[in-house]
Short mmCIF file of C-alpha atoms in Angstrom, two decimals:
data_model
loop_
_atom_site.label_atom_id
_atom_site.label_comp_id
_atom_site.label_asym_id
_atom_site.label_seq_id
_atom_site.Cartn_x
_atom_site.Cartn_y
_atom_site.Cartn_z
CA MET B 1 49.16 -4.01 -26.67
CA THR B 2 51.47 -6.46 -25.13
CA ARG B 3 49.62 -9.47 -24.04
CA SER B 4 49.92 -8.93 -20.16
CA ALA B 5 48.08 -5.15 -21.08
CA ARG B 6 45.45 -6.53 -22.96
CA SER B 7 44.78 -9.53 -19.61
CA ARG B 8 45.02 -6.64 -17.61
CA ASP B 9 42.51 -4.53 -19.92
CA ARG B 10 40.16 -7.84 -19.69
CA LEU B 11 40.54 -7.92 -15.95
CA PHE B 12 39.37 -4.35 -15.75
CA GLU B 13 36.71 -4.78 -17.44
CA VAL B 14 34.77 -7.64 -15.54
CA LEU B 15 35.49 -6.37 -12.08
CA PHE B 16 34.62 -2.78 -13.25
CA PRO B 17 31.61 -2.84 -15.70
CA PRO B 18 30.10 0.45 -15.95
CA GLU B 19 26.60 0.12 -14.32
CA THR B 20 23.49 2.27 -13.13
CA THR B 21 22.37 2.39 -9.64
CA ASP B 22 19.14 0.33 -10.33
CA TRP B 23 20.54 -2.23 -8.60
CA LEU B 24 21.29 -0.88 -5.84
CA SER B 25 17.81 0.63 -5.46
CA VAL B 26 17.02 -3.05 -5.35
CA LEU B 27 19.10 -3.60 -3.00
CA ARG B 28 18.11 -0.92 -0.77
CA LEU B 29 14.59 -1.46 -0.95
CA GLY B 30 14.83 -4.67 -0.31
CA LEU B 31 16.54 -4.82 2.37
CA GLY B 32 14.65 -2.01 4.00
CA LEU B 33 11.89 -4.23 3.78
CA GLN B 34 13.35 -7.25 5.08
CA VAL B 35 14.80 -5.05 8.11
CA ILE B 36 11.07 -3.92 8.39
CA LEU B 37 9.65 -7.51 8.41
CA LEU B 38 12.28 -9.20 10.41
CA SER B 39 12.45 -6.36 13.08
CA MET B 40 7.97 -6.73 13.37
CA SER B 41 8.47 -10.63 13.42
CA LEU B 42 10.50 -10.52 16.34
CA ARG B 43 8.49 -8.06 18.01
CA SER B 44 6.92 -9.61 20.62
CA ASP B 45 10.02 -12.12 21.54
CA TRP B 46 13.35 -9.68 21.20
CA ASN B 47 13.28 -8.55 24.89
CA HIS B 48 12.57 -12.27 25.92
CA LEU B 49 15.55 -13.59 23.32
CA PHE B 50 18.19 -11.18 24.25
CA ALA B 51 17.87 -10.64 28.13
CA SER B 52 20.44 -12.06 30.15
CA ASN B 53 20.76 -14.40 32.96
CA GLY B 54 17.32 -15.48 33.96
CA ALA B 55 14.64 -12.94 32.32
CA GLY B 56 15.31 -14.78 28.68
CA LEU B 57 14.78 -17.61 27.11
CA ILE B 58 18.40 -18.41 26.96
CA SER B 59 21.02 -16.24 28.65
CA ARG B 60 22.45 -13.97 26.21
CA ASP B 61 25.78 -14.13 27.80
CA LEU B 62 26.10 -17.74 27.45
CA SER B 63 24.68 -17.16 23.91
CA GLU B 64 26.93 -14.39 23.17
CA ALA B 65 30.46 -16.82 24.50
CA ILE B 66 29.63 -19.58 21.95
CA SER B 67 28.57 -17.86 19.21
CA THR B 68 31.88 -15.08 19.37
CA PHE B 69 33.86 -17.61 20.92
CA GLU B 70 36.25 -17.61 17.58
CA THR B 71 35.38 -13.86 16.72
CA PRO B 72 35.91 -12.22 20.47
CA LEU B 73 35.65 -8.71 18.67
CA SER B 74 32.05 -9.52 16.53
CA PRO B 75 29.95 -6.69 17.84
CA ARG B 76 27.45 -8.07 20.01
CA LEU B 77 24.19 -6.38 22.06
CA GLY B 78 25.59 -6.94 25.37
CA TRP B 79 28.53 -4.11 24.73
CA ILE B 80 25.30 -1.84 23.55
CA VAL B 81 23.34 -2.65 27.09
CA SER B 82 26.86 -2.32 28.66
CA GLY B 83 27.10 1.16 27.40
CA GLY B 84 23.39 1.96 28.28
CA ASN B 85 23.68 0.72 31.56
CA ALA B 86 26.78 3.29 32.09
CA LEU B 87 24.45 5.78 31.18
CA GLY B 88 21.74 4.68 33.51
CA PHE B 89 19.38 2.74 31.83
CA ASP B 90 18.23 -0.69 32.43
CA GLU B 91 18.76 -3.68 30.25
CA GLN B 92 15.33 -3.41 28.81
CA ALA B 93 15.48 -0.52 28.09
CA VAL B 94 18.62 -0.89 26.09
CA LEU B 95 16.99 -3.77 24.22
CA SER B 96 13.92 -1.95 23.26
CA LEU B 97 15.80 1.00 21.86
CA GLY B 98 17.95 -1.89 19.52
CA TRP B 99 15.13 -3.05 18.40
CA LEU B 100 13.28 0.79 17.58
CA ALA B 101 16.74 1.61 16.05
CA LEU B 102 16.75 -1.54 13.64
CA LEU B 103 13.03 -0.96 12.66
CA CYS B 104 13.30 2.57 12.11
CA SER B 105 16.75 2.02 10.19
CA GLY B 106 14.58 -0.60 8.04
CA CYS B 107 12.14 2.69 7.45
CA LEU B 108 14.75 5.08 6.53
CA LEU B 109 16.25 2.15 3.59
CA VAL B 110 12.85 1.54 2.33
CA ILE B 111 12.19 5.61 1.65
CA GLY B 112 16.13 6.32 1.21
CA LEU B 113 16.88 8.94 3.78
CA PHE B 114 20.11 8.91 4.97
CA SER B 115 20.77 5.88 3.32
CA ARG B 116 24.17 5.59 4.35
CA PRO B 117 23.63 6.29 8.09
CA ALA B 118 20.41 4.06 8.29
CA ALA B 119 22.53 1.17 6.06
CA ILE B 120 25.10 1.30 8.83
CA THR B 121 22.47 1.04 11.55
CA ALA B 122 20.69 -1.79 10.21
CA TRP B 123 24.42 -4.08 9.54
CA LEU B 124 25.16 -3.01 12.89
CA MET B 125 21.92 -3.88 15.50
CA HIS B 126 21.09 -6.98 13.02
CA LEU B 127 24.85 -8.41 13.59
CA CYS B 128 24.69 -7.71 16.93
CA ALA B 129 21.47 -9.42 17.13
CA VAL B 130 22.80 -12.91 15.07
CA ASN B 131 26.01 -12.32 17.12
CA SER B 132 24.15 -12.25 20.95
CA GLY B 133 21.33 -15.02 19.69
CA GLY B 134 23.70 -16.82 17.86
CA LEU B 135 21.91 -20.24 19.07
CA LEU B 136 18.67 -19.17 17.80
CA SER B 137 19.92 -17.64 14.14
CA TYR B 138 19.62 -19.31 11.09
CA GLY B 139 20.21 -19.19 7.15
CA MET B 140 17.90 -16.06 6.46
CA ASP B 141 20.46 -13.98 9.43
CA ASN B 142 22.82 -14.84 7.27
CA PHE B 143 22.04 -13.94 4.20
CA THR B 144 20.48 -10.48 5.75
CA THR B 145 24.25 -9.86 7.15
CA ILE B 146 25.82 -10.60 3.47
CA GLY B 147 23.36 -8.25 1.97
CA LEU B 148 23.49 -5.42 4.88
CA PHE B 149 27.17 -5.66 4.07
CA TYR B 150 27.18 -4.84 0.60
CA LEU B 151 24.78 -2.18 0.88
CA MET B 152 26.83 -0.49 3.70
CA LEU B 153 29.71 -0.46 1.45
CA SER B 154 28.44 0.35 -1.64
CA PRO B 155 28.31 4.24 -3.21
CA LEU B 156 24.70 4.87 -1.92
CA PRO B 157 22.78 6.99 -2.04
CA ASP B 158 21.10 5.77 -5.52
CA ARG B 159 18.95 7.83 -7.73
CA PHE B 160 15.77 6.88 -6.46
CA SER B 161 16.18 7.70 -3.18
CA LEU B 162 15.02 10.91 -1.44
CA ASP B 163 18.85 11.18 -0.70
CA ALA B 164 19.24 11.81 -4.10
CA ARG B 165 16.48 14.14 -4.23
CA LEU B 166 17.21 16.29 -1.26
CA TRP B 167 20.91 16.45 -1.55
CA ARG B 168 21.59 16.73 -4.87
CA SER B 169 24.38 14.39 -4.58
CA ARG B 170 27.29 14.11 -6.93
CA THR B 171 26.80 11.52 -10.33
CA LYS B 172 28.39 7.91 -8.91
CA ASP B 173 31.14 6.32 -11.10
CA PRO B 174 29.56 3.79 -13.03
CA GLN B 175 32.83 1.42 -12.62
CA ILE B 176 32.84 1.88 -8.80
CA LEU B 177 28.99 0.82 -9.04
CA GLY B 178 29.87 -1.75 -11.52
CA PHE B 179 32.41 -3.37 -9.25
CA PHE B 180 30.14 -3.51 -6.01
CA ARG B 181 27.76 -5.24 -8.21
CA ARG B 182 30.42 -7.76 -9.23
CA VAL B 183 31.33 -8.72 -6.18
CA LEU B 184 27.94 -9.16 -5.01
CA GLN B 185 27.40 -11.49 -8.62
CA PHE B 186 30.39 -13.11 -7.27
CA HIS B 187 28.94 -13.88 -4.34
CA VAL B 188 25.53 -15.20 -4.66
CA CYS B 189 27.28 -17.95 -7.58
CA VAL B 190 29.65 -19.10 -4.31
CA ILE B 191 26.91 -19.58 -2.42
CA TYR B 192 24.41 -21.45 -4.85
CA PHE B 193 27.58 -23.54 -6.11
CA PHE B 194 28.36 -24.81 -3.40
CA GLY B 195 24.84 -25.15 -1.76
CA GLY B 196 24.31 -27.10 -4.95
CA VAL B 197 27.34 -29.38 -4.85
CA ALA B 198 26.23 -30.19 -1.44
CA LYS B 199 23.45 -31.78 -2.25
CA CYS B 200 24.44 -33.41 -5.22
CA ILE B 201 26.75 -35.73 -2.82
CA GLY B 202 23.46 -36.81 -0.50
CA PRO B 203 22.07 -39.94 -2.79
CA GLY B 204 18.61 -38.05 -1.28
CA TRP B 205 18.37 -35.21 -3.41
CA TRP B 206 17.93 -37.94 -6.28
CA ASP B 207 15.59 -39.98 -5.30
CA GLY B 208 13.33 -36.86 -3.70
CA SER B 209 13.32 -38.28 0.22
CA SER B 210 15.38 -35.35 0.77
CA LEU B 211 12.58 -32.64 -0.55
CA TRP B 212 10.01 -35.18 1.33
CA ARG B 213 11.83 -34.92 5.04
CA ALA B 214 12.38 -31.18 4.24
CA LEU B 215 8.90 -30.49 3.71
CA THR B 216 7.70 -32.87 6.29
CA ARG B 217 10.08 -31.83 8.93
CA PRO B 218 8.61 -29.39 12.10
CA PRO B 219 8.26 -26.48 12.15
CA PHE B 220 8.79 -26.60 8.42
CA ASN B 221 5.45 -28.67 7.44
CA VAL B 222 3.10 -25.82 6.29
CA ILE B 223 1.45 -28.56 3.55
CA SER B 224 -0.27 -31.58 4.89
CA PRO B 225 1.81 -34.71 3.60
CA GLU B 226 -1.50 -36.24 2.19
CA THR B 227 -1.17 -33.04 0.16
CA ILE B 228 2.33 -33.95 -0.49
CA ILE B 229 1.76 -37.20 -1.42
CA SER B 230 -0.72 -36.52 -4.17
CA TRP B 231 2.09 -34.79 -5.91
CA LYS B 232 4.50 -37.95 -5.08
CA THR B 233 5.43 -38.29 -8.87
CA LEU B 234 6.70 -34.77 -8.88
CA ILE B 235 8.98 -34.97 -6.05
CA PRO B 236 12.02 -36.32 -7.36
CA PHE B 237 11.79 -34.33 -10.08
CA LEU B 238 11.95 -31.16 -8.02
CA GLY B 239 14.63 -32.60 -5.96
CA ILE B 240 16.67 -33.44 -8.97
CA SER B 241 15.95 -29.53 -10.08
CA VAL B 242 16.94 -28.36 -7.47
CA CYS B 243 20.14 -29.42 -7.31
CA ILE B 244 20.45 -28.35 -11.51
CA LEU B 245 19.41 -25.09 -10.60
CA GLU B 246 21.81 -24.14 -7.91
CA THR B 247 24.57 -26.04 -8.83
CA GLY B 248 24.44 -24.70 -12.58
CA TYR B 249 23.99 -21.30 -11.47
CA PRO B 250 27.13 -19.81 -11.34
CA LEU B 251 27.43 -20.68 -15.25
CA PHE B 252 23.86 -19.80 -16.52
CA ILE B 253 23.28 -16.64 -14.98
CA TRP B 254 25.89 -15.62 -16.74
CA LEU B 255 25.10 -16.76 -20.02
CA ARG B 256 22.82 -14.12 -21.60
CA ARG B 257 20.73 -16.77 -22.86
CA THR B 258 19.79 -19.01 -20.41
CA ARG B 259 20.08 -15.71 -17.75
CA VAL B 260 16.61 -14.56 -17.59
CA ILE B 261 14.71 -18.22 -17.40
CA TRP B 262 17.46 -19.03 -14.39
CA LEU B 263 16.50 -16.14 -12.39
CA MET B 264 13.26 -17.19 -12.84
CA CYS B 265 13.27 -20.59 -11.84
CA ILE B 266 15.77 -19.52 -8.75
CA CYS B 267 13.77 -16.96 -7.45
CA ALA B 268 10.15 -19.60 -8.15
CA MET B 269 12.40 -22.22 -5.94
CA HIS B 270 12.82 -19.51 -3.06
CA VAL B 271 9.27 -18.38 -3.42
CA GLY B 272 7.99 -22.16 -3.08
CA ILE B 273 10.18 -22.61 -0.23
CA GLY B 274 8.36 -19.39 1.18
CA LEU B 275 5.17 -20.51 0.82
CA ALA B 276 5.78 -24.38 1.22
CA MET B 277 7.79 -24.32 4.33
CA GLY B 278 6.81 -21.04 5.80
CA MET B 279 10.57 -19.16 5.51
CA TYR B 280 8.44 -16.11 4.19
CA LEU B 281 11.78 -13.88 5.51
CA PHE B 282 14.40 -16.32 3.68
CA ALA B 283 12.85 -16.65 0.61
CA PHE B 284 12.63 -13.07 0.46
CA ILE B 285 16.00 -12.01 1.05
CA MET B 286 17.30 -14.75 -1.63
CA VAL B 287 14.90 -13.69 -4.09
CA VAL B 288 15.84 -9.60 -3.28
CA LEU B 289 19.68 -10.53 -3.20
CA ASN B 290 19.26 -12.17 -6.55
CA ILE B 291 17.33 -9.12 -8.44
CA ALA B 292 19.79 -6.89 -7.22
CA ALA B 293 22.70 -8.91 -8.12
CA PHE B 294 21.31 -10.39 -11.74
CA GLY B 295 17.81 -8.06 -12.32
CA PRO B 296 18.15 -4.72 -13.33
CA GLY B 297 19.78 -4.35 -16.65
CA LEU B 298 19.10 -7.97 -17.44
CA GLY B 299 20.11 -8.71 -21.48
CA LEU B 300 21.22 -5.37 -21.80
CA ALA B 301 24.98 -4.85 -22.86
CA PRO B 302 26.84 -2.26 -20.63
CA ARG B 303 26.75 0.99 -22.70
CA GLN B 304 22.41 0.41 -23.48
CA LYS B 305 22.31 0.13 -19.14
CA LEU B 306 23.98 3.61 -19.05
CA VAL B 307 22.13 5.26 -21.87
CA ARG B 308 18.99 3.96 -20.08
CA GLY B 309 19.85 4.90 -16.48
CA ALA B 310 20.95 8.81 -18.37
CA VAL B 311 17.10 9.04 -19.58
CA LEU B 312 15.04 7.86 -16.91
CA MET J 1 34.49 -12.27 8.00
CA ASN J 2 32.10 -12.34 10.62
CA GLY J 3 30.72 -9.07 9.54
CA ALA J 4 30.28 -10.03 5.87
CA GLY J 5 28.37 -13.15 7.08
CA ILE J 6 30.74 -15.27 4.83
CA ASP J 7 32.24 -17.38 7.72
CA ALA J 8 29.18 -19.78 7.83
CA GLY J 9 28.51 -22.32 5.46
CA TYR J 10 25.68 -22.27 2.66
CA GLY J 11 24.87 -26.52 2.41
CA PHE J 12 21.28 -25.83 4.22
CA PHE J 13 19.47 -29.07 4.24
CA ALA J 14 22.59 -30.73 2.53
CA PRO J 15 23.88 -33.17 1.84
CA ASN J 16 20.62 -35.02 3.70
CA VAL J 17 17.77 -33.36 5.73
CA PRO J 18 19.20 -34.08 9.35
CA SER J 19 16.27 -35.36 12.00
CA ASN J 20 14.56 -32.84 13.97
CA TYR J 21 14.70 -32.84 17.74
CA LYS J 22 11.97 -32.27 20.24
CA LEU J 23 11.78 -31.18 23.73
CA VAL J 24 8.83 -31.55 26.08
CA PHE J 25 8.64 -30.36 29.43
CA GLU J 26 7.06 -32.44 32.40
CA VAL J 27 5.39 -29.88 34.84
CA HIS J 28 4.97 -31.54 38.37
CA TYR J 29 3.20 -30.05 40.76
CA SER J 30 3.01 -30.97 44.67
CA ASP J 31 -0.31 -32.68 45.07
CA GLY J 32 1.43 -34.85 41.90
CA LYS J 33 -0.34 -33.43 38.93
CA ILE J 34 1.27 -33.26 35.73
CA GLU J 35 1.57 -30.87 32.73
CA TYR J 36 3.04 -31.00 29.54
CA GLU J 37 4.59 -28.08 28.00
CA LEU J 38 6.34 -27.70 24.85
CA PRO J 39 9.05 -24.31 24.54
CA HIS J 40 6.64 -21.48 23.37
CA VAL J 41 7.19 -18.40 22.06
CA GLY J 42 5.52 -15.60 20.19
CA GLY J 43 5.97 -15.60 17.02
CA ALA J 44 6.29 -17.70 14.23
CA ASP J 45 9.44 -16.78 13.06
CA THR J 46 10.97 -17.36 16.79
CA GLY J 47 9.35 -20.63 16.44
CA LEU J 48 11.62 -21.20 13.36
CA ARG J 49 14.90 -19.99 15.65
CA ILE J 50 13.48 -22.59 18.64
CA ALA J 51 14.08 -25.79 16.04
CA THR J 52 17.47 -24.05 15.48
CA LEU J 53 18.73 -24.38 19.23
CA LEU J 54 17.37 -27.59 19.22
CA ASP J 55 19.52 -28.70 16.63
CA TYR J 56 22.46 -27.28 18.66
CA VAL J 57 21.21 -28.87 21.61
CA GLY J 58 20.87 -32.49 19.83
CA GLN J 59 24.57 -32.00 18.39
CA THR J 60 25.81 -30.56 21.60
CA HIS J 61 28.68 -33.87 22.99
CA TYR J 62 29.51 -31.56 26.02
CA ASP J 63 26.82 -33.00 28.66
CA PRO J 64 27.53 -29.86 30.71
CA LEU J 65 26.71 -27.52 28.00
CA ARG J 66 23.57 -29.35 27.25
CA GLU J 67 22.74 -29.32 30.65
CA LEU J 68 22.74 -25.76 30.92
CA LEU J 69 20.76 -25.08 28.26
CA LEU J 70 18.18 -27.52 28.63
CA LYS J 71 18.26 -25.50 32.20
CA MET J 72 17.70 -22.06 30.85
CA LEU J 73 14.51 -23.63 28.82
CA ALA J 74 13.24 -24.99 31.74
CA TYR J 75 13.54 -22.19 33.73
CA SER J 76 12.05 -19.96 31.08
CA THR J 77 8.82 -22.53 31.16
CA TRP J 78 8.79 -22.50 35.13
CA GLN J 79 8.29 -19.02 34.84
CA SER J 80 4.54 -19.87 33.60
CA HIS J 81 4.24 -21.85 36.50
CA PRO J 82 6.04 -20.66 39.54
CA ASN J 83 3.88 -23.33 41.52
CA ALA J 84 6.05 -26.38 39.79
CA VAL J 85 7.93 -28.31 42.40
CA MET J 86 9.92 -29.88 39.41
CA ILE J 87 10.43 -29.77 35.64
CA ARG J 88 11.43 -33.03 33.65
CA ALA J 89 12.70 -32.01 30.51
CA VAL J 90 12.56 -34.60 28.02
CA PHE J 91 15.16 -34.79 25.11
CA GLY J 92 14.28 -36.89 21.69
CA PHE J 93 14.61 -37.15 18.22
CA VAL J 94 11.51 -37.61 15.93
CA THR J 95 12.06 -39.97 13.21
CA LEU J 96 9.94 -39.09 9.64
CA PRO J 97 8.56 -41.75 7.98
CA THR J 98 9.43 -42.29 4.33
CA VAL J 99 7.03 -41.90 1.37
CA ASN J 100 6.35 -45.40 1.03
CA ASP J 101 6.14 -46.01 4.46
CA PHE J 102 3.82 -42.84 5.17
CA GLN J 103 1.34 -43.99 2.78
CA ARG J 104 1.33 -47.99 4.06
CA GLY J 105 -0.06 -46.15 7.73
CA GLN J 106 3.39 -45.40 9.26
CA LYS J 107 3.34 -41.92 11.30
CA GLU J 108 6.54 -40.23 12.67
CA SER J 109 8.29 -42.19 15.92
CA TYR J 110 10.03 -40.34 18.89
CA GLU J 111 12.67 -41.83 20.23
CA PHE J 112 13.99 -40.74 23.61
CA LEU J 113 17.60 -39.53 24.27
CA TYR J 114 18.13 -37.21 27.22
CA ALA J 115 15.73 -36.29 30.32
CA TYR J 116 16.56 -34.07 33.00
CA ASP J 117 14.88 -32.95 36.39
CA PHE J 118 15.42 -29.64 37.56
CA ARG J 119 13.90 -28.01 40.40
CA PHE J 120 13.70 -24.39 41.02
CA HIS J 121 12.48 -22.35 43.83
CA LYS J 122 11.82 -18.43 44.11
CA GLU J 123 14.68 -17.34 45.55
CA ALA J 124 17.66 -18.62 43.44
CA ALA J 125 16.85 -21.60 40.83
CA GLU J 126 18.50 -25.03 41.94
CA VAL J 127 19.39 -28.54 39.52
CA HIS J 128 18.59 -31.81 40.27
CA SER J 129 19.95 -33.71 37.20
CA PRO J 130 19.97 -37.91 36.98
#
C-alpha cells in the first residue's frame, strides 16, 4: 500500500468512524427538551417581542433589517407573517401559530415521532425567531441553532425514537453516523478553543476579576456579592480553571485517559454557570452538545461501541 | 453560515467582561408627577435578552439608530402609561466595584451617557429629542 493510500485510509477512519445512534438519541432528546423549555420561557413575551411597528418591544421590521443586513436570504418571521396575511390571518394569529409550531416540534423531538420534519420545523422556527429578534438574542440561541442544524441533517431516526419502533426504518450506516458525530465534535472543539483563547488574552480571567464581574453583573447577579466574597480565595482559581478547561478542551477531550474527567469538568462548569448566573437554558444546551458529542460510548473502541449497540 | 449558527463569535465574556448598561424611564404627567420605570418583560429569560439589547444600544455609535431604539422602548412603556405627557429615557452604564472596593464598602456607580425626551399622542407618536 502506498503512503498516499495509507494517508487516505487514515483520514477516512478519522472522518468516518463507525458509530451507533446513541449520540443522536442524546442530541434529539436534549434539543427537544431545550426547544420546549425555550418556548415556555418565551410564552408570555413571544408576541410582544416579535410584533411589528408599534405593537412590540422593538419593531420586528427594524430588528430583521439589522440582523439580516448581511444575509438577506436568512429566514425570518416577517416572511411567515406575510404568508399568513395573504391567507387572511392577522399578525398576532400567525405569531401565535409560530410559537405553537416551535413547541410542538420540541414535543415531537422528545418522543421521536416524525423526527426529521420535527427537527426541520424546530430549526426553521428557531432560526426565524433568532433572525427576527436579533437584537434580543444571545449565545444560547446561537448554540441551539447549531444543535438543531446538525440534528436536522443527521441520519434520523435513532433507535430509541418512536419512529424507529413504528416504521421499522432500515439500519443506519454506522460510518455516516460517525461522520455526523465527528463534525459535531470538531465544531464543539473549535467553540471551546477560541472561547478559551479569547479569555486567556484578558488579564481579568487570571486574577479572578472577570469572574467576579460576571457573577455580580446584572442581570446575572443571582448570588449576593457577600456570598461570593466569602469564597474570595477561590475566585482566581476558578477563573484560571475556566481558561484551562476551554483552551485545553480540543486536546484533552480526545485523549482516552482525560476524556471522562474533562467532560465531567466542562459539564460541571456549565451547570455552575447555569445556577450561579441564572442562565439555565444556556447551561442545558451546552451540556446536551457536550454529551452528544463525547458522551455515549465514552472510552470504548469503535468496534466495542457497535457490538454494544447491536446487543442493546 | 447563518443557518448553521457558525457566523457568530464564541468569545462570551472575553477577553474581559464588559460594563453593563442601564435604562431608566422618567414618566412625566401633566400635574408634574414623575414616575420611574425600567423596561419590563414577562419572563426571566426575556430579562436576559433585554441585557443584550441594552449592550447593543450602548455600543451603537450611530446616534439616530440609538434614538430610534430607545424611542421604541419608551413607546412600549408609554402604552402602560397612556396619560403621560412625556417619557424621558435616561441611558447610562453601571461601574461595578472590584472585590477589594466592595469589601471597603464601595457600591456600584451609575454613569450617565444619554437622555432623550419622547412625547407620544394617541393618534401618532411624536419624538422630541434633546
